[in-house]
Every structure is written in structure tokens, then in C-alpha cells.
Amino acid sequence: MIIVTRKGVTADELDHIRERIEAVGLRTHVSCGAHRTIIGCIGDEHRLQHVPLLSIPGVEAVHAVLKPYKLASTDFAAEPTRIAVGEVEIGGREVVTIAGPCSVESREMLECTATRVRRSGARALRGGAFKPRSSPYSFQGLGEQGLEILAEVRDQTGLPIVTEVMDTRQVDLVAGYADVLQIGARNMQNFALLTEVGRLRRPVLLKRGMSATVDDLLLAAEYVMSQGNPHVILCERGIRTFGTSTRNTFDLAAIPVLKRETHLPVIADPSHAGGRRHLVAPLSYAAIAAGADGLLVEVHPDPETATSDGDQSLDFEEFDALMSALRPFAEAAGRTMA
Amino acid sequence: MIIVTRKGVTADELDHIRERIEAVGLRTHVSCGAHRTIIGCIGDEHRLQHVPLLSIPGVEAVHAVLKPYKLASTDFAAEPTRIAVGEVEIGGREVVTIAGPCSVESREMLECTATRVRRSGARALRGGAFKPRSSPYSFQGLGEQGLEILAEVRDQTGLPIVTEVMDTRQVDLVAGYADVLQIGARNMQNFALLTEVGRLRRPVLLKRGMSATVDDLLLAAEYVMSQGNPHVILCERGIRTFGTSTRNTFDLAAIPVLKRETHLPVIADPSHAGGRRHLVAPLSYAAIAAGADGLLVEVHPDPETATSDGDQSLDFEEFDALMSALRPFAEAAGRTMA
Amino acid sequence: MIIVTRKGVTADELDHIRERIEAVGLRTHVSCGAHRTIIGCIGDEHRLQHVPLLSIPGVEAVHAVLKPYKLASTDFAAEPTRIAVGEVEIGGREVVTIAGPCSVESREMLECTATRVRRSGARALRGGAFKPRSSPYSFQGLGEQGLEILAEVRDQTGLPIVTEVMDTRQVDLVAGYADVLQIGARNMQNFALLTEVGRLRRPVLLKRGMSATVDDLLLAAEYVMSQGNPHVILCERGIRTFGTSTRNTFDLAAIPVLKRETHLPVIADPSHAGGRRHLVAPLSYAAIAAGADGLLVEVHPDPETATSDGDQSLDFEEFDALMSALRPFAEAAGRTMA
Amino acid sequence: MIIVTRKGVTADELDHIRERIEAVGLRTHVSCGAHRTIIGCIGDEHRLQHVPLLSIPGVEAVHAVLKPYKLASTDFAAEPTRIAVGEVEIGGREVVTIAGPCSVESREMLECTATRVRRSGARALRGGAFKPRSSPYSFQGLGEQGLEILAEVRDQTGLPIVTEVMDTRQVDLVAGYADVLQIGARNMQNFALLTEVGRLRRPVLLKRGMSATVDDLLLAAEYVMSQGNPHVILCERGIRTFGTSTRNTFDLAAIPVLKRETHLPVIADPSHAGGRRHLVAPLSYAAIAAGADGLLVEVHPDPETATSDGDQSLDFEEFDALMSALRPFAEAAGRTMA
């Protein structure tokens, strides 16, 4: 931590600032420049996270030296983490696509979707049983019945299942069925929920919140990891900006930034990022070109009749075409596809 | 709902679009302009919320006619809702200030703070027992012990208590102590939690999410209200923008916008909006000038030693000065103060 | 400037970084912490603004110690700058309101407007002769004829005139008529234009750009001041965010932040910030409550027929009511009104 | 234009709204729903752009049916526009890379850079003679001398030159040298400058403003085109959001959105979007994968010593590696490279 003091800071103020830092066990180094006096803090910076330095008289600005996360950092583990999901690993050389409907609507539709997306190259099946909906009057998902359908379809097709958990009370229930537990964008800072999935040893797919910085996302991963669950897959799905031509603003550059800052695998959700069917393919190509480890794609037998997210769901033909067209991009990026 | 079709939409496409709308029980009215054909939907627009109109061939854009919320709207209730909290009403003529520390740190500090803020004119006491912290390594609150302290200090001072609930599993516990349950910004779209507090009849203080639009905030209120709990107090606390000179960007104009769109009371949190002590006073004056029904202010006996949010907490003298200076602004706005 | 190096930075990299800093005449101080090595730069930090420190191997992050502006800073001049406009001073104790139509439409409408706004308490007249319009098909202003009308109405009413200049070629022309030259939000970083108005000694009303930070705004002021023109009035008029319920997001907190960082006067434009008539009054009250030195308000004889910005223009009765209602807020803020 | 009226709108208000619309020559169609009355406007919607509909009593919301731009729209020209720059066409099958330094620093460095980037596959040379700098104390470019150097190096290497024009007074001067005139992000809404380059018949490279929506960008193109210059190349270079991990937020999805809305060519600037050398390659791959027609890349002989933008400039080896690695992505996208 580096503390920049105000112009004209007094000796008493400097002493008091130093006392506060030394009180938590760090040493200080004062450097008097022509315009400002700087105080460097030597020792474990994390101890200063709780100290309201800006409230101390004489302090103008505070700059952190270290990132606020540890376990998620490439400083902690230089090698990329690979997370086994069914028969594949996310974070390895293969580009892994997770596909399926937004919501599980019935056994028939899920079975049919699973069969088709697997044939096109999907390696896991997504589908929501509990749905976060911005309106209380929208379809909220089939609940446990949806989980049962997911498990049956997994048994039938061999595709591991990825499904969202929204409530701390449902973590054990969902973990009883799912291969990967998804934390949605709106719950990325639901710390109680992050702590709860951190107690499991099941992979967690953590979606970036709409207004989360890269550091916020990695701190959310840190919540899960600090409870003992190292199996976190990060997912870029678009952020909220002034833009109105897409549902969210796909922050593509976050992919290479994350690949540099963390050892965790990073996938992209082109469906939520763009919000329209015709954007799913170009966003998918771009994500893989930029280094993403995989994709999360919404596919529905008949998007026009979907109970949720139909605007951005591909039909089977579109998904099949996407997977074919994706392969040369994956190869250009030095990756393989199933 | 009004549907704008693409240039060159075919008759078959038009028929298909109309069928999809009529299938959910609405009637359609087609209007052929020089450049575009428009389809008006007549009937209960909310039935179309689930229909992925943009995925239907020939549809270019969809414009909603009605707001997505009902119970929270001034269409539903024209008269301002007043919510009783202890001996005062929020949403009436009196400007109500809720003050206290970010976290309950000990019985002594809370008691001392309550006594002082009450003397300065605060009508309720805030204090966190369960704290949402962006780092898993930060102080997470005293938990149930914090709730007990809050209740004791209420008994002693007569100030009703406002405290946050973060987890569906803790709703009953927190409701056993609190006069008002606070939903934090990060949980504004934790729909499971909104539903749970909706089952109570206790007032809910709902803070606006960092990337929530005014409509998103009112839909979150609708979640609570649709479960049967009409006692929702809205709180503007700043949004996330590109700005870096304040912790959040205080969206002052949201206050008069909300006062026009909803009958629910609206308060402001100048502490989180600005993030710095010296900004609390100007933001407070401005909020009341713009029509807010009250304030939520962080106060700490010694901000420099606060376990959380010390940078933005006022000390007792600062809070007392704020309350004195606020009075003429409240009067200019046609309001009273205790 | 403080340089944080990467974990594992080599001695050669450190030497190379130091050489680059010392090459521009600064000294360095290296501090080796447990996790990172920090290099402090001692001397005139502004010399390092051109050095691409982040491109040097081993550099992880760079933190500036000083603000990038000088003349605009309270470090440079502690006393508030007062700028004379006609018979009043902006930046003094009096709250100064500048009012008038978005565009000068005719002599009659301007004369009528000037007479009425003066009677209600306005101290200067705004009106556009050259209009920046986002569509090339919109009304672009009367040009020089508009300037002539402005000057005539000034002679008649005594109100000094504030009008926008959009083109370096028109600076002398506009300066031949105007008392204050306005730089619009879209030209806040039109550096050629800033330089040109910097050569005058006429007051400049500089509007904040839609995506400008507070530092960007002060750097734009610095452009004008560094050419020798110290008479810069800053104007907060809303920024672009994800919000959709107002035309822009009024960044109210920028007012007290600016009052702390700069000695220049700060006014607010509630018309552009809100974009709707009914928001002008609450935003005006709030701006003055937060410490603004004045207001810039759009007023039109018949807003429904305005050639531009009618949605946000007040009519004469509304403006008169605003000015009456504003007075107690100004007094609560320790200010006077005409 | 579709007008949604307020709940409880009166017959007189409805009549008045219709009169205002009919006064500009459109017809109206009134549709009374259960909750709201809707007025459809039939005829040339652009005539309503000047009418402040929201200021008319009884109007709640206004929805445009048509896009505000015409000449730039795919409605106007369905076939992609190809713009000849030297020997290549931008907007055709070939991916075209424009490379070179941020600023022209000397004849030697530009000559050397041009020779090297041409060898690696660049088809045009970029280089700034007039530089927009956010600080008045930064290097502002060599001015006309820089233009002369650019022209000499073009003659020598055959590479057409792309350079920025910042001031209406310099348009003829710059056009005397440049093959393509660049309008920078900060001048995207400098309407005087757009109009001036619209009078030429030279290609214009129009960079998206930091807070410009896709519609704003296309309206800026419309300014140029409506003056008679149809040769506009659009450039996505990142927008300003809350994100801090990159210089700007690269809005990748804008590329496919633009390719759908306009016939104009679209290129990407990965240097400004990311702001760091290591991000240039992944952003370049992604842009081409998403359908961009070309790239604008900053290259410098020794980025560490660049007078501007060194943090994001590639050296020759990095640029050569980028061009080699880009080829398979271009081919995957069905494009060619030189």
C-alpha cells in the first residue's frame, strides 16, 4: 500500500498516519518529494484492507500494490487449472462447448436438445431448473422436477449437466443432481451463496456480474476457493454499459486479461452477451480467437416458443452450423475441438 | 406491445407474427406505413413478456407500452405510501434520517452511537450484523450476536433498528430482531431473498443495485410486493459508471423519477454514493432538495478505527452538524424535521 | 510516479526501468517488499507523462502521485476564482442563473424570452446561434444572424450573452458578439478549439463531456488556461451511463468534488442533465444545495414549438416558479440570489 | 413514430397531440387499448425529429420506428461499400491492415517503420502529424512537417497514408497529403469537422467516440455522407465503461451489429481498445473472427521511447508475428490476406 499525503500535510499528521499503519504490524517508509510526501507500507498489505486510510487527516490517495485476491492469482499458481467435467477438461487444449436450453421445459425437449447438441459436438448440457427472472410474473423454472429431468437426460446421453443454483437452501439439492453448479450474474456477489458452494468439491461455473470488474469477478472466485473448493470456471457474459444495440456489452478483452491474471479456466457466453440469435456465431468465433477455453450456448428446439431467452437461442441447425464454423477458429488459436 | 417489422417483411411472416401474438390471447392491429409495417397488440401486454418476439422472422424491434411492474406503479396507487418505522412514518411530510455504524462492532460502540445520533435527530438506527464484503478476508460481521446488541440498544434508546439480511436462511432470524430488513445493493436481484422477505409483513429497505435501472429497482420491489408485503422503502445509493472521483455515481435524478413512477417512499444513502466523509453533507442536502423522503447515513464514534466503511463514516460532531445544516433545506423542500 | 514491478522482476529489468526514469531527469528510490519491488520517482513527475512506462519489461502498474493539471488546481490557487459576466460575478456568493432558449429562433422570441427571464431573476441570457446537432437533418441554428440578434437583445435588456462556438474558424466571429463563449459537451476534447478560445481573454463556459471524468474536464480547462485565458467556468450537465430514465445521468457529486479540486466556478445545467421539463426544478434545487455557483436553464416561450430541446425547456411561468422556489435553497446553502 | 399517452389522457389532450403531428404533414392513427391510448404517425417520420413530443401534455413515451440515419443504412444500399485506398479496397474480401506509429516522430523512424510493416503485410501506413492529447503539456505532433514526411514515405514505399485531421482550418492542408483522413474518437461529434471532410471526395476513417452508441456513430457517418462524400470507413476502438483492466472496453459485438445495419466497411483498432501491447494480438484475432474488414495497429521501432501511445505499440517483431498468426483466423472467416 502506498499512501499519498495532501499538500501541506503536517508532521503530526504524518506521525499519526504512520502510527495507524504500524499498529496493524506493517513498517513504513516516508519519502518526501518536491510536491508530496509519500508513505510506503512494508509488510502484509492485506492487513490494511480494513483500515479506513482515506478517513485519516492528511491522506489524499491510497494505491494498492497487490491484487486483493490470492488463491485465484497466477502469483499463487502459474500453471493453468484444468477442471474435469464428465469426460472432458475445461482449461486444457480442447475448446469445450456447453449447450442447451435456458430453462428445462419438459423431458422431451431436453432429451431431444441433448441428443442434437451432443451430435454437433457439445460436451456438456446446460439447462435451468431454478430461474432468476427480473419479473416476478415470469416463468420461474420447474424446480426439483427440472433437476430430475436433467439427471435422467445425463444418464441417457452421457452429457454432464450444468445448472444454476440461486438459493443457499438449495445448494445441497442442486449438488445432488448437477455436475457443475452455475452461479448466475445477478448472484456473483451473493456472498452467502458463494460461501456455500465453496464448501462443496463440485465444479462451479461463476458468471461475471453485470457491473463487476475483473477484480470483482476474481474476488468472487476467491470466496469459493477460500472455502476449499478450487474448481472454479469463470464466464464472461457481457457487462452493462450505455450501449443499447446488444443486450449486454460483451467485454471480449476480459478474456485475455483473465488468462493473464488467473490460472482458472475462462469461458464465454455469447448468448447473453449479444442477446440476439444472429450475434451468437460472431461472438463465439471471437471468444475462441481471443483465447477462451470454451463456450456456453443457449439452444432450443423451437426458439420462438421458448419460455425464456428465446430471442437469443439457436435452433439445432444454427447450433450445428456454429460448431462446424467454429473449428477452424479453434485450430487457428492452437486448440482442438471434439 | 408494438412490433416494428423489417423492411420487406413478407405476408407470410406477418401472418406468422400475428398468430404468435393471438395464440396468447391478444388481438393485433396491422398498420402499413411508407417504410415499415407496424403491429399493435391489443389486450394484456404482460402475457407477451414470455414470448421471444425478436426471434420471430420479420421482427425488427419491439416496444413495450406498459411498465413491467404493476403494484409498485403510481398507476396502481396514486397516493404516496407511508411506512411506519417505530414512531415515525417514512414517506410522509417529515424527512426521516436513519443513522448508525456500518457494522455493529460492540455493545458499547452501538449504544454510544445510538444515543448520540438520536440526540442529533436520527429517527432510526442502522447497523450491520451480517456484512456483505467483496473480499472473503474482510470482517464479516458479528452475526446473531450483532442482532442481539441491536435489539438491546433499541430497547434502551427507543430507536427502531434497520439491519441487513443476506441469506434466505437468515430471514426469520433477522426478522426476529429487526424493525426494518435491509436488502443490500448486491442482493437487489437475489430473487429468492426478495421472495422470502415478501412473505413477511415487516418493512423492507431495498437498496438499488449498482447496475440496476429504475425499472429494475421497481421490478425488485414488485417481487417483494407480489408476495404480499407492500412495505417497501426504496434507496438510491449510487450506480457504477466510468467515474472514478467518487465510490459510486450518485444518481440524484432517480429520486424525482421514482417519486413520479411509484408511490413507494424513496430515501438516499449519501455515504455509499460518495464514499468519502466530506461528500456526505452536500449529497444529503441535494437528496432532500430533490425530494427524498429520508437519509441513511453511516456514523461511527471513531471512523479511523471502523472495521468497515470508515472512509465514508461521519463522527458524532460531523453528524450533528449535518442534521443542523439539513433543516433549512428540508424546510425549503416543504418538509419537516424532528 | 510510483512504479510497481511484476513478481519476479530481474535485476536487469530493474536497472533498465531506473535508467529510463533517470534519463528524463528524475531520481529513483527502490523499495523491496515481501511481494513486490516498488520504484518511487523523485522530481518533476510531469516529465514522465510521455514515457510509456507500462511498455517497459517488468512493469506491472504505474500510479501517478500528482494530478495531471496544474493551473486549474487548488494547489495552484487556493482562493475561489470569480469571473465577471456583465454586472455579476460567477463564483462569488450570489447564485447566478443563465437562462434562455436552446436556439435563437427569431428576434421576437429572444427579446420576449430575455425580458421575461430577467424579470424572474436571470442574470445572463443563453441562446445558440451555431447548434451542434446529432443529425445532419436537424435545424443547425441561424448562424451569424443569430449572433446579431443576441447582441441586439443584450443592448436592449442589459443581459450579457452566453453562446456556443463550435468551430475554430468562428471563434473571432463569436467573440465579436458574445460575453461568454460556450464550449459544448461534444467539443470538450476538441483541443484545437480549446486552444483557440484560450487565446482570448473572454470568459469560457466549458461543459463536461458525456464520458469525461472530473480529471478530463479539468485537463480541458487546463488547455484553455495554459494559453493564457484564466476565465473558465465549468459546467456539470450529466454523463452517459446505462441509465435510461433520464437523458443523461446528472453527476451531482461532481459539484462538491470540483469545488474541492479546483478554484474555478462550477455551474450546473439541469435541462440537459434530466432532459425533461419536470426534472429541471428538483435538479436545480439539488445543484445549489450541493454547492453549485449557478445554473444554466433552457427557457422557451412555447416549448412545444421549439426547434430544439423543447422536451426539456421551461416556459415562462415554470421558470418564474423555479426561481422563486430556488431562493430558500440558495439561502440554506449560505448564498444570495438577485 | 409511435406515441404512448399517459393513463387518463383527456380527449382534448389527444386532439392537441394529433394536431401537432398533423401540422408537420403526417397522418395519425389512434388505437385505444385497455390501459393506454397509442397514436401511430403515418408518413415521413423524420419530420417529427424536431417536434418536442415529450413536452406535449398527455405524452408518456415516444418510440421511433425508423433509424435516424438514411444514407448509411443497409435500407439505402444493400451491397457492401468498398473503399479504394491505394491499391487495395477496404470492405472487400481481403482483410486490410493499416499500421504505423501513433505520431510521426522523424523521417527515419517513419521510413523504417513503413518498410517493416509493409514487409509484414500492412497495406497502408498510419501516423499522426496533428495529435489530440488530453494534456496541453504533451507532445502535440510535428504538424505540417509530419505531413511532408508521410508523403515522402508514401512515395518511397507505395503505402497509402492515413492521418488525423483535428481542425476545420487544416482540412485542405491534410487533404493535400493524405490518402485517408482520420477523424479521431474525441472529434466524432465535431460536426463542423464532419461537414468539412464531407465536402471532399477523399476516404474518411471515422473512429467511434468513447461514449457513442452505434446509432451515434452512424449519424456521424451520415454527416459526412450527406455532404456528398460516401467514402466512410468506420472504426471500433473501444468505449468508456466502468472497466479498469483495459484502457477502453472493446465493444466487439458492435462489429457484427454494424455489418448488419450499414453497408460501410468496419475496421477495428485493437491498440486503443486494449491499451496494452499484450492485448493487441488477441483483440486483432477476435475482430477479424467477428467480421471486421481490417485493422488499425500502432507499431513503433522502439515502443519504450515512443512520444505517445508507447504502452500499446507493437515493435516490428511483434507486428510480424501478429500478421502471421492472423492469417488462419482471416481464412477461417472466409477472408484473404495480402
Coordinates of C-alpha atoms in Angstrom, one line a residue, chain C:
Chain C
M1 CA 5.1 8.5 -10.1
I2 CA 5.2 5.1 -8.3
I3 CA 6.1 2.0 -10.3
V4 CA 5.0 -1.4 -9.1
T5 CA 7.1 -4.2 -10.8
R6 CA 6.0 -7.7 -11.6
K7 CA 6.6 -10.6 -9.3
G8 CA 10.0 -12.0 -10.2
V9 CA 11.3 -8.9 -11.8
T10 CA 15.0 -9.3 -12.6
A11 CA 17.9 -7.1 -11.5
D12 CA 18.5 -6.2 -15.2
E13 CA 14.9 -5.2 -15.6
L14 CA 15.0 -3.0 -12.5
D15 CA 18.2 -1.4 -13.8
H16 CA 16.6 -0.7 -17.2
I17 CA 13.4 0.8 -15.6
R18 CA 15.6 3.1 -13.5
E19 CA 17.6 4.2 -16.5
R20 CA 14.5 5.2 -18.4
I21 CA 13.3 7.3 -15.4
E22 CA 16.6 8.9 -14.7
A23 CA 17.0 9.6 -18.5
V24 CA 14.3 12.3 -18.2
G25 CA 15.9 13.8 -15.1
L26 CA 14.2 12.2 -12.1
R27 CA 15.8 10.3 -9.4
T28 CA 14.6 6.9 -8.3
H29 CA 14.1 5.1 -4.9
V30 CA 13.8 1.3 -4.9
S31 CA 11.9 -0.3 -2.1
C32 CA 11.9 -4.2 -2.0
G33 CA 8.8 -5.5 -0.2
A34 CA 7.9 -9.1 0.6
H35 CA 5.8 -9.5 -2.6
R36 CA 6.8 -6.7 -5.0
T37 CA 9.5 -4.2 -5.6
I38 CA 8.4 -0.6 -5.9
I39 CA 10.3 2.2 -7.6
G40 CA 9.5 5.7 -6.4
C41 CA 10.3 8.6 -8.8
I42 CA 11.6 11.8 -7.2
G43 CA 11.4 15.0 -9.2
D44 CA 9.0 16.6 -11.6
E45 CA 6.5 13.9 -12.3
H46 CA 5.1 15.7 -15.4
R47 CA 8.2 14.8 -17.3
L48 CA 7.2 11.1 -17.1
Q49 CA 3.8 11.7 -18.7
H50 CA 5.3 11.0 -22.1
V51 CA 7.3 7.9 -21.1
P52 CA 5.4 4.7 -21.9
L53 CA 6.3 3.1 -18.6
L54 CA 3.9 0.2 -19.0
S55 CA 5.7 -1.0 -22.1
I56 CA 8.9 -1.5 -20.2
P57 CA 9.5 -5.2 -19.3
G58 CA 9.0 -5.8 -15.6
V59 CA 6.5 -3.0 -15.0
E60 CA 3.1 -4.1 -13.7
A61 CA 1.4 -0.9 -12.7
V62 CA 2.1 2.8 -12.6
H63 CA 0.4 5.2 -10.0
A64 CA 0.6 9.0 -10.5
V65 CA 1.1 11.0 -7.4
L66 CA 0.2 14.4 -8.8
K67 CA -2.9 15.4 -10.7
P68 CA -2.2 16.0 -14.4
Y69 CA -3.5 19.6 -14.3
K70 CA -1.7 22.5 -12.6
L71 CA -3.3 25.9 -13.3
A72 CA -6.8 24.6 -12.6
S73 CA -5.8 23.0 -9.3
T74 CA -6.5 24.3 -5.8
D75 CA -2.8 23.6 -5.3
F76 CA -2.1 26.5 -7.7
A77 CA -4.7 28.9 -6.4
A78 CA -6.4 28.3 -3.1
E79 CA -8.9 31.2 -3.4
P80 CA -12.0 30.7 -5.5
T81 CA -11.8 32.4 -8.9
R82 CA -14.7 34.9 -9.6
I83 CA -15.5 35.6 -13.2
A84 CA -17.2 38.8 -14.1
V85 CA -20.1 38.3 -16.5
G86 CA -21.9 41.6 -17.1
E87 CA -22.7 43.1 -13.7
V88 CA -22.4 39.9 -11.8
E89 CA -19.6 37.6 -10.8
I90 CA -19.8 33.8 -11.1
G91 CA -18.1 32.1 -8.3
G92 CA -19.0 34.6 -5.7
R93 CA -21.7 34.5 -3.0
E94 CA -24.6 35.0 -5.4
V95 CA -26.1 32.1 -7.2
V96 CA -26.2 33.2 -10.9
T97 CA -28.8 31.8 -13.3
I98 CA -28.2 32.0 -17.0
A99 CA -31.4 31.3 -18.9
G100 CA -32.8 31.4 -22.4
P101 CA -33.7 29.2 -25.4
C102 CA -31.6 26.4 -26.8
S103 CA -31.6 28.1 -30.2
V104 CA -32.1 31.7 -31.2
E105 CA -35.2 31.3 -33.4
S106 CA -36.1 34.9 -34.1
R107 CA -35.6 38.4 -32.7
E108 CA -39.1 38.4 -31.3
M109 CA -38.8 35.2 -29.4
L110 CA -35.4 36.1 -28.0
E111 CA -36.4 39.5 -26.9
C112 CA -39.5 38.2 -25.3
T113 CA -37.6 35.5 -23.5
A114 CA -34.9 37.8 -22.3
T115 CA -37.4 40.3 -20.9
R116 CA -39.2 37.5 -19.0
V117 CA -36.2 35.6 -17.6
R118 CA -34.6 38.9 -16.5
R119 CA -37.8 39.7 -14.6
S120 CA -37.7 36.3 -12.9
G121 CA -34.1 36.8 -11.8
A122 CA -31.8 35.5 -14.6
R123 CA -28.5 37.4 -14.8
A124 CA -27.4 36.3 -18.3
L125 CA -29.1 35.2 -21.5
R126 CA -28.2 31.9 -23.2
G127 CA -29.1 31.2 -26.8
G128 CA -27.5 29.1 -29.6
A129 CA -26.6 30.6 -33.0
F130 CA -24.5 27.7 -34.1
K131 CA -26.0 24.4 -32.9
P132 CA -24.3 21.0 -32.6
R133 CA -27.0 18.5 -33.7
S134 CA -26.5 14.8 -33.7
S135 CA -28.4 14.5 -37.0
P136 CA -27.3 16.4 -40.1
Y137 CA -31.0 16.8 -41.0
S138 CA -31.8 18.8 -37.8
F139 CA -32.0 22.6 -37.5
Q140 CA -28.4 23.9 -37.3
G141 CA -29.0 27.4 -36.0
L142 CA -29.3 30.9 -37.5
G143 CA -25.5 31.4 -37.6
E144 CA -24.2 35.0 -37.7
Q145 CA -27.8 36.3 -37.9
G146 CA -28.4 34.6 -34.5
L147 CA -25.4 36.4 -33.1
E148 CA -26.7 39.7 -34.2
I149 CA -30.0 39.1 -32.6
L150 CA -28.3 38.1 -29.4
A151 CA -26.3 41.4 -29.4
E152 CA -29.4 43.5 -30.0
V153 CA -31.3 41.8 -27.2
R154 CA -28.3 42.3 -24.9
D155 CA -28.3 46.0 -25.7
Q156 CA -32.0 46.2 -25.1
T157 CA -32.2 44.2 -21.9
G158 CA -28.7 44.6 -20.4
L159 CA -28.3 40.9 -20.0
P160 CA -24.9 39.6 -21.0
I161 CA -25.0 36.8 -23.6
V162 CA -23.6 33.3 -23.5
T163 CA -23.5 31.4 -26.8
E164 CA -21.7 28.4 -28.2
V165 CA -18.7 28.3 -30.5
M166 CA -18.2 25.0 -32.4
D167 CA -15.5 25.8 -35.0
T168 CA -12.1 27.3 -34.7
R169 CA -12.9 29.4 -37.8
Q170 CA -15.8 31.0 -35.9
V171 CA -14.0 31.9 -32.7
D172 CA -13.3 35.5 -33.6
L173 CA -16.8 35.9 -35.1
V174 CA -18.5 34.7 -32.0
A175 CA -16.1 36.6 -29.7
G176 CA -17.2 39.7 -31.6
Y177 CA -20.7 39.3 -30.1
A178 CA -20.6 37.1 -27.0
D179 CA -19.9 37.9 -23.4
V180 CA -19.2 34.3 -22.6
L181 CA -18.2 31.7 -25.2
Q182 CA -19.6 28.3 -24.5
I183 CA -17.8 25.0 -25.4
G184 CA -20.3 22.3 -25.7
A185 CA -20.1 18.8 -24.2
R186 CA -19.3 17.2 -27.6
N187 CA -16.4 19.6 -28.1
M188 CA -14.9 19.3 -24.6
Q189 CA -11.9 17.5 -26.1
N190 CA -11.8 19.4 -29.3
F191 CA -8.3 20.6 -28.4
A192 CA -7.9 22.9 -31.4
L193 CA -11.0 24.8 -30.3
L194 CA -9.9 24.9 -26.6
T195 CA -6.5 26.3 -27.7
E196 CA -8.3 28.9 -29.8
V197 CA -10.6 30.2 -27.0
G198 CA -7.5 30.1 -24.7
R199 CA -6.0 32.9 -26.8
L200 CA -8.9 35.2 -25.9
R201 CA -9.5 36.9 -22.6
R202 CA -13.2 36.4 -22.7
P203 CA -14.9 34.0 -20.2
V204 CA -15.4 30.5 -21.4
L205 CA -18.2 28.2 -20.2
L206 CA -16.8 24.7 -20.5
K207 CA -19.4 21.9 -20.5
R208 CA -18.3 18.5 -19.3
G209 CA -18.2 15.8 -22.0
M210 CA -20.6 12.9 -21.8
S211 CA -17.8 10.5 -21.0
A212 CA -15.4 12.9 -19.3
T213 CA -14.1 12.2 -15.9
V214 CA -13.6 15.1 -13.5
D215 CA -9.9 14.9 -14.3
D216 CA -10.6 15.1 -18.1
L217 CA -12.8 18.2 -17.5
L218 CA -10.0 19.9 -15.5
L219 CA -7.5 19.0 -18.2
A220 CA -9.7 20.6 -20.8
A221 CA -9.9 23.7 -18.6
E222 CA -6.1 23.5 -18.4
Y223 CA -5.9 23.7 -22.2
V224 CA -7.7 27.0 -22.1
M225 CA -5.8 28.3 -19.1
S226 CA -2.4 27.3 -20.4
Q227 CA -3.0 29.6 -23.4
G228 CA -3.4 32.5 -21.1
N229 CA -7.1 32.7 -20.5
P230 CA -7.9 32.1 -16.8
H231 CA -11.6 32.8 -17.1
V232 CA -13.1 29.3 -17.2
I233 CA -16.5 28.4 -15.8
L234 CA -17.1 24.7 -15.5
C235 CA -20.5 23.1 -16.1
E236 CA -21.8 19.7 -15.0
R237 CA -24.5 18.6 -17.4
G238 CA -24.8 14.9 -17.0
I239 CA -22.8 11.9 -18.2
R240 CA -23.6 8.9 -20.2
T241 CA -24.3 5.8 -18.2
F242 CA -26.5 2.7 -18.6
G243 CA -29.5 4.7 -17.2
T244 CA -32.4 5.2 -19.5
S245 CA -34.9 7.1 -17.3
T246 CA -33.2 10.5 -17.9
R247 CA -31.4 11.9 -21.0
N248 CA -28.1 11.9 -19.1
T249 CA -27.1 10.9 -15.6
F250 CA -26.7 14.1 -13.6
D251 CA -23.4 13.6 -11.7
L252 CA -24.3 15.7 -8.7
A253 CA -21.3 14.7 -6.6
A254 CA -19.0 16.1 -9.3
I255 CA -20.0 19.5 -7.9
P256 CA -18.5 19.2 -4.4
V257 CA -15.6 17.2 -5.9
L258 CA -14.8 20.0 -8.3
K259 CA -15.2 22.6 -5.6
R260 CA -12.5 20.8 -3.7
E261 CA -10.1 20.1 -6.6
T262 CA -10.3 23.4 -8.4
H263 CA -10.7 27.1 -7.7
L264 CA -12.8 27.6 -10.9
P265 CA -16.5 28.3 -10.6
V266 CA -18.9 25.4 -11.2
I267 CA -22.4 25.7 -12.5
A268 CA -25.0 23.0 -13.4
D269 CA -27.2 22.5 -16.4
P270 CA -30.3 20.7 -15.1
S271 CA -32.0 20.9 -18.6
H272 CA -29.6 18.7 -20.4
A273 CA -28.9 16.5 -17.4
G274 CA -32.6 15.5 -17.0
G275 CA -33.9 16.0 -20.5
R276 CA -37.5 16.5 -19.2
R277 CA -39.2 19.6 -18.0
H278 CA -40.4 18.2 -14.8
L279 CA -36.9 17.3 -13.7
V280 CA -35.4 20.8 -14.1
A281 CA -36.7 22.1 -10.8
P282 CA -35.6 19.2 -8.5
L283 CA -32.2 19.1 -10.2
S284 CA -31.7 22.8 -9.8
Y285 CA -32.5 22.8 -6.1
A286 CA -30.1 19.9 -5.6
A287 CA -27.3 21.5 -7.6
I288 CA -27.5 24.6 -5.5
A289 CA -27.8 22.6 -2.3
A290 CA -24.6 20.7 -3.3
G291 CA -22.7 23.9 -3.7
A292 CA -23.0 24.9 -7.4
D293 CA -22.3 28.6 -8.2
G294 CA -25.1 28.9 -10.7
L295 CA -27.4 27.3 -13.2
L296 CA -27.8 27.2 -17.0
V297 CA -31.5 26.7 -17.8
E298 CA -33.4 26.4 -21.1
V299 CA -36.5 28.6 -21.3
H300 CA -38.7 29.0 -24.3
P301 CA -41.9 31.0 -24.9
D302 CA -43.7 27.8 -26.1
P303 CA -41.6 24.7 -25.6
E304 CA -43.9 22.6 -27.7
T305 CA -42.9 24.6 -30.8
A306 CA -39.1 24.9 -30.0
T307 CA -36.8 23.9 -32.9
S308 CA -34.6 22.1 -30.5
D309 CA -34.6 20.8 -26.9
G310 CA -38.3 21.6 -26.4
D311 CA -38.7 18.5 -24.2
Q312 CA -36.5 20.0 -21.6
S313 CA -37.3 23.7 -21.9
L314 CA -39.4 25.5 -19.3
D315 CA -42.0 28.0 -20.2
F316 CA -42.0 31.5 -18.6
E317 CA -44.3 30.5 -15.8
E318 CA -42.3 27.4 -14.9
F319 CA -39.1 29.4 -14.9
D320 CA -40.6 32.1 -12.7
A321 CA -41.8 29.4 -10.3
L322 CA -38.4 27.8 -10.3
M323 CA -36.6 31.0 -9.4
S324 CA -39.0 31.7 -6.5
A325 CA -38.7 28.2 -5.2
L326 CA -34.9 28.2 -5.6
R327 CA -34.3 31.1 -3.2
P328 CA -34.7 29.3 0.1
F329 CA -32.4 26.5 -1.1
A330 CA -29.8 29.2 -2.0
E331 CA -30.2 30.7 1.4
A332 CA -29.9 27.4 3.1
A333 CA -26.6 27.0 1.2
G334 CA -25.4 30.3 2.5
R335 CA -25.8 32.0 -0.9
T336 CA -27.7 35.0 -2.1
M337 CA -29.9 35.4 -5.2
A338 CA -30.6 38.6 -7.2

